[in-house]
mmCIF file of C-alpha atoms in Angstrom:
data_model
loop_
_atom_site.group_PDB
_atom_site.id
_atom_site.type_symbol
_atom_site.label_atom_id
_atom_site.label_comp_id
_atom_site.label_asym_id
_atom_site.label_seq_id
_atom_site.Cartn_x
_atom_site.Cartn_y
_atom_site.Cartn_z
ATOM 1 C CA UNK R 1341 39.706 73.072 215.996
ATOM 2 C CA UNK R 1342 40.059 72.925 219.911
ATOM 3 C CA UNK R 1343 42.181 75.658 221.353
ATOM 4 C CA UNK R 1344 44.063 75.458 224.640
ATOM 5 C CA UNK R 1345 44.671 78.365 226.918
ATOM 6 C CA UNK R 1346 48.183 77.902 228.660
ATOM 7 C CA UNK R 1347 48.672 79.891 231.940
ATOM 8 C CA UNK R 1348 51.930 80.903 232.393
ATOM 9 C CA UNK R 1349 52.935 80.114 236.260
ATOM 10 C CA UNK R 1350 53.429 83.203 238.318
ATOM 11 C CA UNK R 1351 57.075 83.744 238.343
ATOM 12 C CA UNK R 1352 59.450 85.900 240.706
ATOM 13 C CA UNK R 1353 60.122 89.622 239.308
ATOM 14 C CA UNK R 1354 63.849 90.035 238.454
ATOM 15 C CA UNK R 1355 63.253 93.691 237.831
ATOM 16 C CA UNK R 1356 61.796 94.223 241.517
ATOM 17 C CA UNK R 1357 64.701 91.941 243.205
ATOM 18 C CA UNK R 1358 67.503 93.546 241.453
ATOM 19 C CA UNK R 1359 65.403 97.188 241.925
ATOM 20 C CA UNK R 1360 65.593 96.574 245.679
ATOM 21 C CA UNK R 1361 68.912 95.942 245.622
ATOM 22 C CA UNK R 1362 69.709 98.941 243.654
ATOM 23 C CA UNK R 1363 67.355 101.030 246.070
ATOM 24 C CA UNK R 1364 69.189 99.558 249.460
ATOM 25 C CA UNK R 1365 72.912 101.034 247.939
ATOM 26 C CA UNK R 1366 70.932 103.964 247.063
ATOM 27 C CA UNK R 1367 69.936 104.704 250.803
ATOM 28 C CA UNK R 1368 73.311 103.525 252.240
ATOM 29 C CA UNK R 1369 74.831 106.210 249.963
ATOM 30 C CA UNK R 1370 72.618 108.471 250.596
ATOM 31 C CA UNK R 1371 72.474 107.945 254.565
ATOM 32 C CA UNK R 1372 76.412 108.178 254.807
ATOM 33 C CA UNK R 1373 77.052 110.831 252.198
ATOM 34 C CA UNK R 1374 79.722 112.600 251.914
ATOM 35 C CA UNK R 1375 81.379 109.733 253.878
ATOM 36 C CA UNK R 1376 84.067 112.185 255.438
ATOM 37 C CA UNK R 1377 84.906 113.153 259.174
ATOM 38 C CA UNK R 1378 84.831 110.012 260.535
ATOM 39 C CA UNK R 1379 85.574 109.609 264.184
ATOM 40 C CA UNK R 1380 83.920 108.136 267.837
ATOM 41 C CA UNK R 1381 82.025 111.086 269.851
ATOM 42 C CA UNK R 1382 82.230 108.932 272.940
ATOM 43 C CA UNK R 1383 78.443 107.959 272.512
ATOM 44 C CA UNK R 1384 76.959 104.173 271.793
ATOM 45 C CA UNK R 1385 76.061 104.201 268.133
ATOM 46 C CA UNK R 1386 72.553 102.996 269.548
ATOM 47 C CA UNK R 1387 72.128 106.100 271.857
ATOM 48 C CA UNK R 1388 70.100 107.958 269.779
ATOM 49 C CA UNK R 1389 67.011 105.076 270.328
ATOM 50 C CA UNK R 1390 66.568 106.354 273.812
ATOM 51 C CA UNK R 1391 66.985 109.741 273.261
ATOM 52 C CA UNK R 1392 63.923 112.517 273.492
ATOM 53 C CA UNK R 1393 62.374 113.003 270.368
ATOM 54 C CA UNK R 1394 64.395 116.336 268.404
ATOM 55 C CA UNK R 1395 63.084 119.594 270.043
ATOM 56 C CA UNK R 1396 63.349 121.394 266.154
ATOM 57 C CA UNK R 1397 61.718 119.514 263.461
ATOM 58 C CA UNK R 1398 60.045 120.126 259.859
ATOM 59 C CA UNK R 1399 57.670 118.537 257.978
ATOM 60 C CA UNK R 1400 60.026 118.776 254.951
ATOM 61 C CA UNK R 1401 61.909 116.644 256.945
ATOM 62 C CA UNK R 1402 59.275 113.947 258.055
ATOM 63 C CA UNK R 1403 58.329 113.846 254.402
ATOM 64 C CA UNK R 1404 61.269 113.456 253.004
ATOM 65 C CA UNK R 1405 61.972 110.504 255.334
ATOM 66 C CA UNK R 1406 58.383 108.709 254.766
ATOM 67 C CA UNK R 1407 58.481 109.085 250.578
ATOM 68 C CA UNK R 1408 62.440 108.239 250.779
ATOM 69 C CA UNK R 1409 61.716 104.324 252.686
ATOM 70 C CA UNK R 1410 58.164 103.575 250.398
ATOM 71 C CA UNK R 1411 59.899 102.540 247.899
ATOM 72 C CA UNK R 1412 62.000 100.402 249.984
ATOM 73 C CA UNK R 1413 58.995 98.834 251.181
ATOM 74 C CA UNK R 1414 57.516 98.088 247.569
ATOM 75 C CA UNK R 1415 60.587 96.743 246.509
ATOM 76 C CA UNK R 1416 60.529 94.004 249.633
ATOM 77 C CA UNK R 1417 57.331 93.218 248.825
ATOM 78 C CA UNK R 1418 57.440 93.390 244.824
ATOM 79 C CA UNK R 1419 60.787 90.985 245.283
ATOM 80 C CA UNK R 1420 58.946 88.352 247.830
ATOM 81 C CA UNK R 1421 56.685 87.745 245.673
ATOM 82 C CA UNK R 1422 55.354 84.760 244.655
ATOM 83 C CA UNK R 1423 57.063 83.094 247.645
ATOM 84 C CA UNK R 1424 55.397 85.507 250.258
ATOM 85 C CA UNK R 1425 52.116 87.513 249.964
ATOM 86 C CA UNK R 1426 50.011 89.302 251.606
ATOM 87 C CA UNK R 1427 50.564 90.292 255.066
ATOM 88 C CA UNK R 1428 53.210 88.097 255.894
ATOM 89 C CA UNK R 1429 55.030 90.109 253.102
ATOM 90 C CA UNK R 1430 54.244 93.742 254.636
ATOM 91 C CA UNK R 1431 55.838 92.417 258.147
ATOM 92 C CA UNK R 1432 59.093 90.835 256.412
ATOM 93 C CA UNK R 1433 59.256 94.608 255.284
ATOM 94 C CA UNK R 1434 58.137 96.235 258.388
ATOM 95 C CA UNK R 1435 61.172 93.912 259.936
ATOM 96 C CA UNK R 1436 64.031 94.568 257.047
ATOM 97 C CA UNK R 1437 63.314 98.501 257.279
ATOM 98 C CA UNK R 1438 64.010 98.644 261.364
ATOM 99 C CA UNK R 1439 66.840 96.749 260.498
ATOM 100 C CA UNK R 1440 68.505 98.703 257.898
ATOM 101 C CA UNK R 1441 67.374 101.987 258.956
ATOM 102 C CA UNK R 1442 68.729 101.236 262.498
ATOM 103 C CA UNK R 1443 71.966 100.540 260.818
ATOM 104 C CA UNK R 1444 72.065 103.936 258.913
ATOM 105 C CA UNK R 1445 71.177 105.717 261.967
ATOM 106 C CA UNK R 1446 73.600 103.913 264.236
ATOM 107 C CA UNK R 1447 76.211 104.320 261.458
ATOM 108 C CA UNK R 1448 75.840 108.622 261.310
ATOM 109 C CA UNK R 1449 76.791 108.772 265.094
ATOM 110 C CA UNK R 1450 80.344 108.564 263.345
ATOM 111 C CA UNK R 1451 79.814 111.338 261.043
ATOM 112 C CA UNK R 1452 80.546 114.760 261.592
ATOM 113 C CA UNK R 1453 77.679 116.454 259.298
ATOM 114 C CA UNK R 1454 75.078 113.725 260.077
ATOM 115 C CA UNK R 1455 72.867 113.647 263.370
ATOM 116 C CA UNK R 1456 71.372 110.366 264.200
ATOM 117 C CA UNK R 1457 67.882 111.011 265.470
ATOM 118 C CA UNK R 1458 65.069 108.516 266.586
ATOM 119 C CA UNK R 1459 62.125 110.512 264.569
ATOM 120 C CA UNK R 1460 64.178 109.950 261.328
ATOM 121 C CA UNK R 1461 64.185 106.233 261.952
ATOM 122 C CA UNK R 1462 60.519 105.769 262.830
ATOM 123 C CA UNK R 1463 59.250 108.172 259.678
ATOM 124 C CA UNK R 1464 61.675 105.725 257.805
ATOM 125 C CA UNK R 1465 60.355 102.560 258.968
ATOM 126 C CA UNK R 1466 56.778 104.536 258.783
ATOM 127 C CA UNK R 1467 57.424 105.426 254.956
ATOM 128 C CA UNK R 1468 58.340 101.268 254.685
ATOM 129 C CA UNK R 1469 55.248 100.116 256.226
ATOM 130 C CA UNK R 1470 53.392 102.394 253.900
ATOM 131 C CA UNK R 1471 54.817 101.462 250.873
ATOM 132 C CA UNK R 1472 54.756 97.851 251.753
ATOM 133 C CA UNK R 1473 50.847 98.322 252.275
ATOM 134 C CA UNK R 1474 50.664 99.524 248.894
ATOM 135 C CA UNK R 1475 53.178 96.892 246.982
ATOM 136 C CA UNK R 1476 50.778 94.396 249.094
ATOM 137 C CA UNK R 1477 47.292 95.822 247.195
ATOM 138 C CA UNK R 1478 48.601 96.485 243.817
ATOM 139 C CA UNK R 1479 50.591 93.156 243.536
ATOM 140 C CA UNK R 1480 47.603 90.970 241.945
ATOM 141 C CA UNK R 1481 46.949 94.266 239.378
ATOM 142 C CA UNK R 1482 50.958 95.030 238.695
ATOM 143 C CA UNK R 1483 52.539 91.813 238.530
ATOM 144 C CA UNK R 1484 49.611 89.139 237.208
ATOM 145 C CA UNK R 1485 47.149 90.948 234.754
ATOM 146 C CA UNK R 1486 48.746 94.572 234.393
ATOM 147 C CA UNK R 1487 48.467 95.703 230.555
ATOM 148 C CA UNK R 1488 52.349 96.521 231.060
ATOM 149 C CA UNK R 1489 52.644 93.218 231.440
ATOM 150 C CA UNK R 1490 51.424 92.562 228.183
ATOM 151 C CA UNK R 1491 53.935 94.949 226.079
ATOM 152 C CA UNK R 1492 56.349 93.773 228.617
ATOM 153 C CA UNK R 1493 55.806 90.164 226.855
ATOM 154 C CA UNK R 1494 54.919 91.276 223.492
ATOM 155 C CA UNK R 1495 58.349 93.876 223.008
ATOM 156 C CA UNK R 1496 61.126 92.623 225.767
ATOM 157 C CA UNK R 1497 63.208 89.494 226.434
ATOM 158 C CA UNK R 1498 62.178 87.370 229.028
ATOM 159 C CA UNK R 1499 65.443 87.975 230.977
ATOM 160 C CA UNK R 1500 65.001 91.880 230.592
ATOM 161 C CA UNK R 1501 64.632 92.671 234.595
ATOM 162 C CA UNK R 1502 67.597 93.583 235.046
ATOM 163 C CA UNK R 1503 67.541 96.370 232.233
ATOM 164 C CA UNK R 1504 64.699 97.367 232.881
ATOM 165 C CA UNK R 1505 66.183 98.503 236.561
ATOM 166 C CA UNK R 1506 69.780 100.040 234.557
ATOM 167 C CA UNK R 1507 67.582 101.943 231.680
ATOM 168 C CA UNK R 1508 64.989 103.589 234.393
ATOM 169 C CA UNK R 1509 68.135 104.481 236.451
ATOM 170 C CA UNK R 1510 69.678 106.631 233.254
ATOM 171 C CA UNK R 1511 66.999 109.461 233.079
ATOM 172 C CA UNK R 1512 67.506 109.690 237.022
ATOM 173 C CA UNK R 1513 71.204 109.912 236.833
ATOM 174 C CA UNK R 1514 70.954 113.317 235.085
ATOM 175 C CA UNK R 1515 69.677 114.745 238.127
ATOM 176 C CA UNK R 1516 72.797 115.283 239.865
ATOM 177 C CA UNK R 1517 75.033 118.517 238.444
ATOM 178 C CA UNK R 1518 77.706 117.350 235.667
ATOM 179 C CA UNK R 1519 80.235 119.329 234.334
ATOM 180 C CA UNK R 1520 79.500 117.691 230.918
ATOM 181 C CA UNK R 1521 75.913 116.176 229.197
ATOM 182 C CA UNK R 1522 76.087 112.265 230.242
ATOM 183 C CA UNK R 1523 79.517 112.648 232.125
ATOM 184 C CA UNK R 1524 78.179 110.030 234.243
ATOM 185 C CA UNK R 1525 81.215 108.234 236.849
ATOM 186 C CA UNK R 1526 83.345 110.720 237.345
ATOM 187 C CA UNK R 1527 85.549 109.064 239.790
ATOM 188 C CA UNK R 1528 88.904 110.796 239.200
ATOM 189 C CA UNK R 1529 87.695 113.697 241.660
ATOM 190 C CA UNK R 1530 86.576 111.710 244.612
ATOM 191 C CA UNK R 1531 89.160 109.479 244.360
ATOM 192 C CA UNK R 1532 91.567 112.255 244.560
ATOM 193 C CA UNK R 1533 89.832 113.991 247.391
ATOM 194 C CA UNK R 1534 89.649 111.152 249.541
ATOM 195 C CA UNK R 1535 94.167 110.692 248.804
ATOM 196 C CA UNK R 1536 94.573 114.247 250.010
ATOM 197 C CA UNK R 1537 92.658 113.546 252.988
ATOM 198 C CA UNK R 1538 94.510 110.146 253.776
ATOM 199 C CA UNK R 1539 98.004 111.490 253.190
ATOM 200 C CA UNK R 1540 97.350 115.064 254.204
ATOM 201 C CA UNK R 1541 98.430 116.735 251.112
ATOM 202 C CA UNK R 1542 97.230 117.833 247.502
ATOM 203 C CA UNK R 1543 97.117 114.877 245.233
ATOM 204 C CA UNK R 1544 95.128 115.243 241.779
ATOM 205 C CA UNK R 1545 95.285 111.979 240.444
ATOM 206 C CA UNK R 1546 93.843 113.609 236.752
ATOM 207 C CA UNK R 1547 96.372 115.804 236.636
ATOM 208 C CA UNK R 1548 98.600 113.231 237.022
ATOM 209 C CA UNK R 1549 96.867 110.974 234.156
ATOM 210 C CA UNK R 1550 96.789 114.144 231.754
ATOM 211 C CA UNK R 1551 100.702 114.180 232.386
ATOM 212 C CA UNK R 1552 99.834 118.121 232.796
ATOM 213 C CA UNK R 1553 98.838 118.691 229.079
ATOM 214 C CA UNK R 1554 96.207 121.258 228.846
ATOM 215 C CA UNK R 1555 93.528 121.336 226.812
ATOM 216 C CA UNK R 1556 92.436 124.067 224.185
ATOM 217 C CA UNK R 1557 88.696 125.421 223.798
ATOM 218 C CA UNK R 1558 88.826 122.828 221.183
ATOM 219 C CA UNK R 1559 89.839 119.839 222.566
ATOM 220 C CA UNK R 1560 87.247 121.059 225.726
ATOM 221 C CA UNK R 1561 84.345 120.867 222.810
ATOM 222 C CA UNK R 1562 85.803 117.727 221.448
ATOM 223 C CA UNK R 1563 85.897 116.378 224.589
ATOM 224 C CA UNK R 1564 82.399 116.683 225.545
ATOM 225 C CA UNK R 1565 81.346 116.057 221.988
ATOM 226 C CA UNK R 1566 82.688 112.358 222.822
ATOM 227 C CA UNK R 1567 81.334 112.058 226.276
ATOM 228 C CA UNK R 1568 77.800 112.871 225.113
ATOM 229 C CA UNK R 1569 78.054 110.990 221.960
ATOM 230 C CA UNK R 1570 79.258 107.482 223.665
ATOM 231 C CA UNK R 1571 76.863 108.143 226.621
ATOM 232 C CA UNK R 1572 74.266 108.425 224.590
ATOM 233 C CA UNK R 1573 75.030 105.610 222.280
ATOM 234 C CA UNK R 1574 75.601 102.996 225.378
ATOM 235 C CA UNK R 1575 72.742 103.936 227.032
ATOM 236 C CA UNK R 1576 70.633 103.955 224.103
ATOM 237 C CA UNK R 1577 71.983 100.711 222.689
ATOM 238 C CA UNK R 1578 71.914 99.134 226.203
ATOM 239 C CA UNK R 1579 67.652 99.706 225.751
ATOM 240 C CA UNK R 1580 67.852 97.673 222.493
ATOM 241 C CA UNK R 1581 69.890 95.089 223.732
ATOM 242 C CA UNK R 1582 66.254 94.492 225.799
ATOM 243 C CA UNK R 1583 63.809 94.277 222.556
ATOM 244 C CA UNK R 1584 62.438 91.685 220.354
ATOM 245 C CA UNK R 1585 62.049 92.022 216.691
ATOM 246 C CA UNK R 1586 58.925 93.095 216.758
ATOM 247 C CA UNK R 1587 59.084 95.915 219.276
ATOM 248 C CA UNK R 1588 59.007 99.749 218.319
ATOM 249 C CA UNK R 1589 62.544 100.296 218.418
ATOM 250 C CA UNK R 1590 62.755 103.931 217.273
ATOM 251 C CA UNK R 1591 59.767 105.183 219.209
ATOM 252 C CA UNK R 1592 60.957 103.699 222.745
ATOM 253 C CA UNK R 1593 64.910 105.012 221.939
ATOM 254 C CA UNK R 1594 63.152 108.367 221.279
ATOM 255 C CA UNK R 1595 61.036 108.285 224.142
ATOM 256 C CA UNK R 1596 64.206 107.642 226.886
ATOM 257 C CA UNK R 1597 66.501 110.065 225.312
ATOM 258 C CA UNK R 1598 64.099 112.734 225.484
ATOM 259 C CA UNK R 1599 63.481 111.959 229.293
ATOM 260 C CA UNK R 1600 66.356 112.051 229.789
ATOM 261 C CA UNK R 1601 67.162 115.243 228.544
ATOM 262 C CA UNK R 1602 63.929 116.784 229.838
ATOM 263 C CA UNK R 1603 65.099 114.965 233.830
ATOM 264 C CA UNK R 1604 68.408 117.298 232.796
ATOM 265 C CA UNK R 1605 66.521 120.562 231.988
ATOM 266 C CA UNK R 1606 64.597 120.587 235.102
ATOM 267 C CA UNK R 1607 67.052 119.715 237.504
ATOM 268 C CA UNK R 1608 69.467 122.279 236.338
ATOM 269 C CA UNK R 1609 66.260 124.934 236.356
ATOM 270 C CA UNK R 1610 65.530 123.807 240.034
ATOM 271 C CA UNK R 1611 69.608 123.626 241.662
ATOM 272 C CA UNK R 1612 70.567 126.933 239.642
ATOM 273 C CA UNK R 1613 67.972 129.170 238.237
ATOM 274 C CA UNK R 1614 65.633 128.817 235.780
ATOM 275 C CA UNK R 1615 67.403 130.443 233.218
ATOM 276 C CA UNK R 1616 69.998 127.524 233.033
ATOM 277 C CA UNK R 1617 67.858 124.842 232.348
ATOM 278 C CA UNK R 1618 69.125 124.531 229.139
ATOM 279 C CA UNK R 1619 72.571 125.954 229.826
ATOM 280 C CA UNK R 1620 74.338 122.207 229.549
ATOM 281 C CA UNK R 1621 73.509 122.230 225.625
ATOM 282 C CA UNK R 1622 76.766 123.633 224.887
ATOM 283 C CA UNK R 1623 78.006 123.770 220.932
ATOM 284 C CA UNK R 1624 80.120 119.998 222.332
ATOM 285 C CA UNK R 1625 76.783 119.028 223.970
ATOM 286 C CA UNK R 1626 74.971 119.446 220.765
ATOM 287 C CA UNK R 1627 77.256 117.797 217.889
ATOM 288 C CA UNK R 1628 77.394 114.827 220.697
ATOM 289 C CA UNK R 1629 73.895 114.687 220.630
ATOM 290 C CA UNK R 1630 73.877 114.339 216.507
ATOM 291 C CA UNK R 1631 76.504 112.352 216.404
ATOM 292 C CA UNK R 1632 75.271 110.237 219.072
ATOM 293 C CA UNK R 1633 71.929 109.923 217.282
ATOM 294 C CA UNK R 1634 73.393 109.489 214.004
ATOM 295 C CA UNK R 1635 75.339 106.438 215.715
ATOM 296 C CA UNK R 1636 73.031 104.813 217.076
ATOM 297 C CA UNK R 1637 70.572 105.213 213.978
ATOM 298 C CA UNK R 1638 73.064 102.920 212.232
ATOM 299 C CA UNK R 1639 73.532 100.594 215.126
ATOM 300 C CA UNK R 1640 69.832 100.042 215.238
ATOM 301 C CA UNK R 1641 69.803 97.454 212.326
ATOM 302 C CA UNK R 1642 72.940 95.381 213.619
ATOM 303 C CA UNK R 1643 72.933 92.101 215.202
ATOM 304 C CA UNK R 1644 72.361 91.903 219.055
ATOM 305 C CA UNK R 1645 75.843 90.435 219.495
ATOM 306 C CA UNK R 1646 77.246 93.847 218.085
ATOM 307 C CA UNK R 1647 74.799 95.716 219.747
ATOM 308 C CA UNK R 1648 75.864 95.000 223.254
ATOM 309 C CA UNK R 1649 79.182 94.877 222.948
ATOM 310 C CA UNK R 1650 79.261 98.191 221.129
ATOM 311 C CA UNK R 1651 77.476 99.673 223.743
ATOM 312 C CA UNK R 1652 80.380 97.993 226.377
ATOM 313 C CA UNK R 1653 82.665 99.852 224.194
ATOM 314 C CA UNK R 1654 81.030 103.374 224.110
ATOM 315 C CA UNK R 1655 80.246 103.717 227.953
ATOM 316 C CA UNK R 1656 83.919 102.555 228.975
ATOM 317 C CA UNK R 1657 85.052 105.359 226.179
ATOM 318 C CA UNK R 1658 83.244 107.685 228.201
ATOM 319 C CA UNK R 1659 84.226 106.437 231.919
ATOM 320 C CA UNK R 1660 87.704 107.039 230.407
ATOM 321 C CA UNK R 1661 87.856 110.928 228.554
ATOM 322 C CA UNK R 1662 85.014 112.076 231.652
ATOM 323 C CA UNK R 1663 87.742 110.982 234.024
ATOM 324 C CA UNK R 1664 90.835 112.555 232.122
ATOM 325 C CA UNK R 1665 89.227 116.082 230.822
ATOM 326 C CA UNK R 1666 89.679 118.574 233.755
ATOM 327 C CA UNK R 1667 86.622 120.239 234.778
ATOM 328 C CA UNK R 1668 84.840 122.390 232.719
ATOM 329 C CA UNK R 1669 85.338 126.005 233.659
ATOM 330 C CA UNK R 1670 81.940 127.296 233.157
ATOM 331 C CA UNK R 1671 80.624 124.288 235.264
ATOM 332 C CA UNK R 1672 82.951 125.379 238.191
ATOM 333 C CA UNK R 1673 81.221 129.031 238.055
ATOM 334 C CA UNK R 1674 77.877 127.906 237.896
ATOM 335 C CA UNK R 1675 77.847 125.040 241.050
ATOM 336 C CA UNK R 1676 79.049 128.265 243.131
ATOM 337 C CA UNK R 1677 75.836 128.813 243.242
ATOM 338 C CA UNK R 1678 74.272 125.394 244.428
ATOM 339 C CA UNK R 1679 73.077 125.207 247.979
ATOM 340 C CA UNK R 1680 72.897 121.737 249.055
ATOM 341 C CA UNK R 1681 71.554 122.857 252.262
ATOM 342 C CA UNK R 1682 68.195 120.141 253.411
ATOM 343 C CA UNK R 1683 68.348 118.354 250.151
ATOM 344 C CA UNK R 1684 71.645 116.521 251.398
ATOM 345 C CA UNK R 1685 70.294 113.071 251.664
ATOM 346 C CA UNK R 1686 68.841 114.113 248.130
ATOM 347 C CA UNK R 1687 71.928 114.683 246.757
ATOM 348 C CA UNK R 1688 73.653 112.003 247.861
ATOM 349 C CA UNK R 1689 71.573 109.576 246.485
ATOM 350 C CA UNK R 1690 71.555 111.911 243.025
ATOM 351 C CA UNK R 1691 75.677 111.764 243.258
ATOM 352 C CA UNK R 1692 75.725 107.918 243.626
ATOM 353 C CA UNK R 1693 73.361 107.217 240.464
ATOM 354 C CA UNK R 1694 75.523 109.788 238.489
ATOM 355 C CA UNK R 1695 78.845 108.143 239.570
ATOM 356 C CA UNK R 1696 77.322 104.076 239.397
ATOM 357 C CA UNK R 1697 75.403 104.287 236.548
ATOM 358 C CA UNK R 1698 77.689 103.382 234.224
ATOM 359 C CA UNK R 1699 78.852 100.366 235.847
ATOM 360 C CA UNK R 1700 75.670 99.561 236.390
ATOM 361 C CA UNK R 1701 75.129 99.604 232.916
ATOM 362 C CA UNK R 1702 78.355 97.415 231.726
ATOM 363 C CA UNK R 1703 77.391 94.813 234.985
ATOM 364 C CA UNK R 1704 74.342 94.206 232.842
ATOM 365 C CA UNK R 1705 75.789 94.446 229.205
ATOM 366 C CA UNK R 1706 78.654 91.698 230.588
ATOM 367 C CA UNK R 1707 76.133 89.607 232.410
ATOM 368 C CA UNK R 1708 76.387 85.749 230.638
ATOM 369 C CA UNK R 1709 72.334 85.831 230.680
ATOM 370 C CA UNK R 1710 72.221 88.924 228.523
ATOM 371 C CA UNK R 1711 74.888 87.696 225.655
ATOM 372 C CA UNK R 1712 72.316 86.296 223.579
ATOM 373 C CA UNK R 1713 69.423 87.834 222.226
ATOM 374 C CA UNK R 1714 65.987 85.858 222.121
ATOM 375 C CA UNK R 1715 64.317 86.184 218.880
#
């Protein structure tokens, strides 16, 4: 019996295109955050090109700008590819990061708490250039013969890019300080700020939606009980709306929930103090977490169609009680003691994946590609 070897044709990466851009809203938040203050100085947005280079500078700094643009540069790269290699894909990034981070820095001469600054935009475009150089050498290993690859065929649907990008997100959107486990797009508060602002007085638009009913101890744990419990579920159910038959279902759901939760552990140990690293698994946090993984448990063995919509159901559950339930009181004692200080640009970026994810998440669920499940 002859056997033929069929080459599948090098096709573009979905995951790095819609990864890049992810990653360029990412670093417009982040650049831009808290997006408040703004007003003209008097200078040309473009003034700080010709500037002297800043007098007071730390590496922390440089670093922070150089490992915040590689990624910006693999992603260019990653999402040329086929259609550009090489070096002619390294200078379409070396061009696209002078570009955007030219715009960022052009755009902070506006903001009150930002300084535009021409070191920031070279170690950006510095940080692109490098990670471009890197996307460029690994591309033939990552994206044509990688072992990943392999499980990649042999466990997820051939239209799972774009998951792939939403599920990697979820573990990261922990990072940012919640007042409840998966409270992810909490809205209500920013939205609210930003009215006050406009109209120069106090408006608290979730106040307004809880028709000033407070809530018992109670209703606080059943509250967050729900939150976790439908985060959990959507995000988790989300990952299997990516998997074949064949894949190991339980063992990859276990694997991102406990990232997840171990992403949560040390970013509370590192904002707050050690000792609160774990202080987020509140009695509500807990029976979420059961009831969560009782939920989805059950969901596992139920056809895709369910699956996905489910999981629609369960994250717009939680976008709903998260932006209804006032703020937890313990919450509000404990970020008295986050310092933002250096780590802005950090935090900014850690704010938008905590407030996006979730819509994120339904964007994919409610994308016509992903409504039926290959077999």
């Amino acid at each position: 019996m002859t056997t033929h070897h069929h080459h599948r044709p090098i096709q573009a990466s979905t995951f790095a295109r819609v990864g890049l851009v992810m990653y360029l809203l990412l670093i417009i938040y982040a650049s831009w955050y808290p997006f408040v203050g703004w007003h003209s100085n008097g200078l040309s947005p473009f003034a700080y090109l010709f500037a002297p280079l800043p007098h007071y500078w730390t590496v922390f700094d440089v670093v922070t700008n150089i490992i915040g643009y590689a990624p910006f540069g693999i992603f260019v790269v990653f999402a040329l590819y086929p259609a550009v290699r090489g070096v002619y894909a390294v200078a379409l990034a070396a061009v696209c990061s002078v570009l955007l981070s030219g715009t960022m820095e052009a755009v902070q001469t506006f903001l009150p708490t930002r300084v535009s600054s021409n070191l920031d935009f070279l170690t950006n475009i510095g940080g692109a250039i490098a990670g471009a150089i890197i996307a460029a050498m690994l591309t033939p290993k990552l994206l044509e013969r990688s072992r990943f690859l392999q499980y990649r065929r042999r466990w997820f649907l051939r239209e799972a890019g774009r998951g792939f990008v939403v599920i990697g997100l979820w573990p990261l959107a922990q990072i940012y300080p919640q007042g409840y486990l998966f409270g992810h797009g909490q809205l209500i508060p920013i939205l609210s700020s930003w009215l006050s602002d406009w109209y120069a007085t106090s408006i608290d638009l979730g106040a307004i939606l809880r028709q000033g009913v407070e809530l018992s101890p109670e209703q606080y744990w059943l509250s967050e009980a729900i939150m976790t419990a439908c985060g959990l579920t959507g995000a988790l159910l989300t990952l299997l709306c990516l998997l074949r038959k064949n894949a190991p279902t339980a063992l990859l759901a276990t694997l991102l929930m406990i990232s997840a939760l171990a992403v949560k552990a040390m970013a509370s140990a590192l904002f707050f103090a050690p000792e609160n690293a774990f202080a987020w698994l509140t009695p509500g946090a807990q029976g979420g977490l059961l009831f969560g993984t009782a939920m989805v448990f059950g969901l596992a063995f139920a056809p895709p169609v369910a699956q996905r919509r489910i999981a629609a159901v369960m994250l717009v559950i939680s976008l709903l009680v998260v932006n209804i339930v006032p703020a937890n009181p313990y919450f509000v004692v404990t970020l008295q003691t986050w310092v933002q200080g250096k780590f802005l640009n950090f935090n900014g970026a850690a704010q938008f994946l905590s407030l996006f994810w979730p819509f994120f998440a339904l964007w994919f669920l409610l994308h016509s590609v992903h409504r039926q499940k290959e077999n």
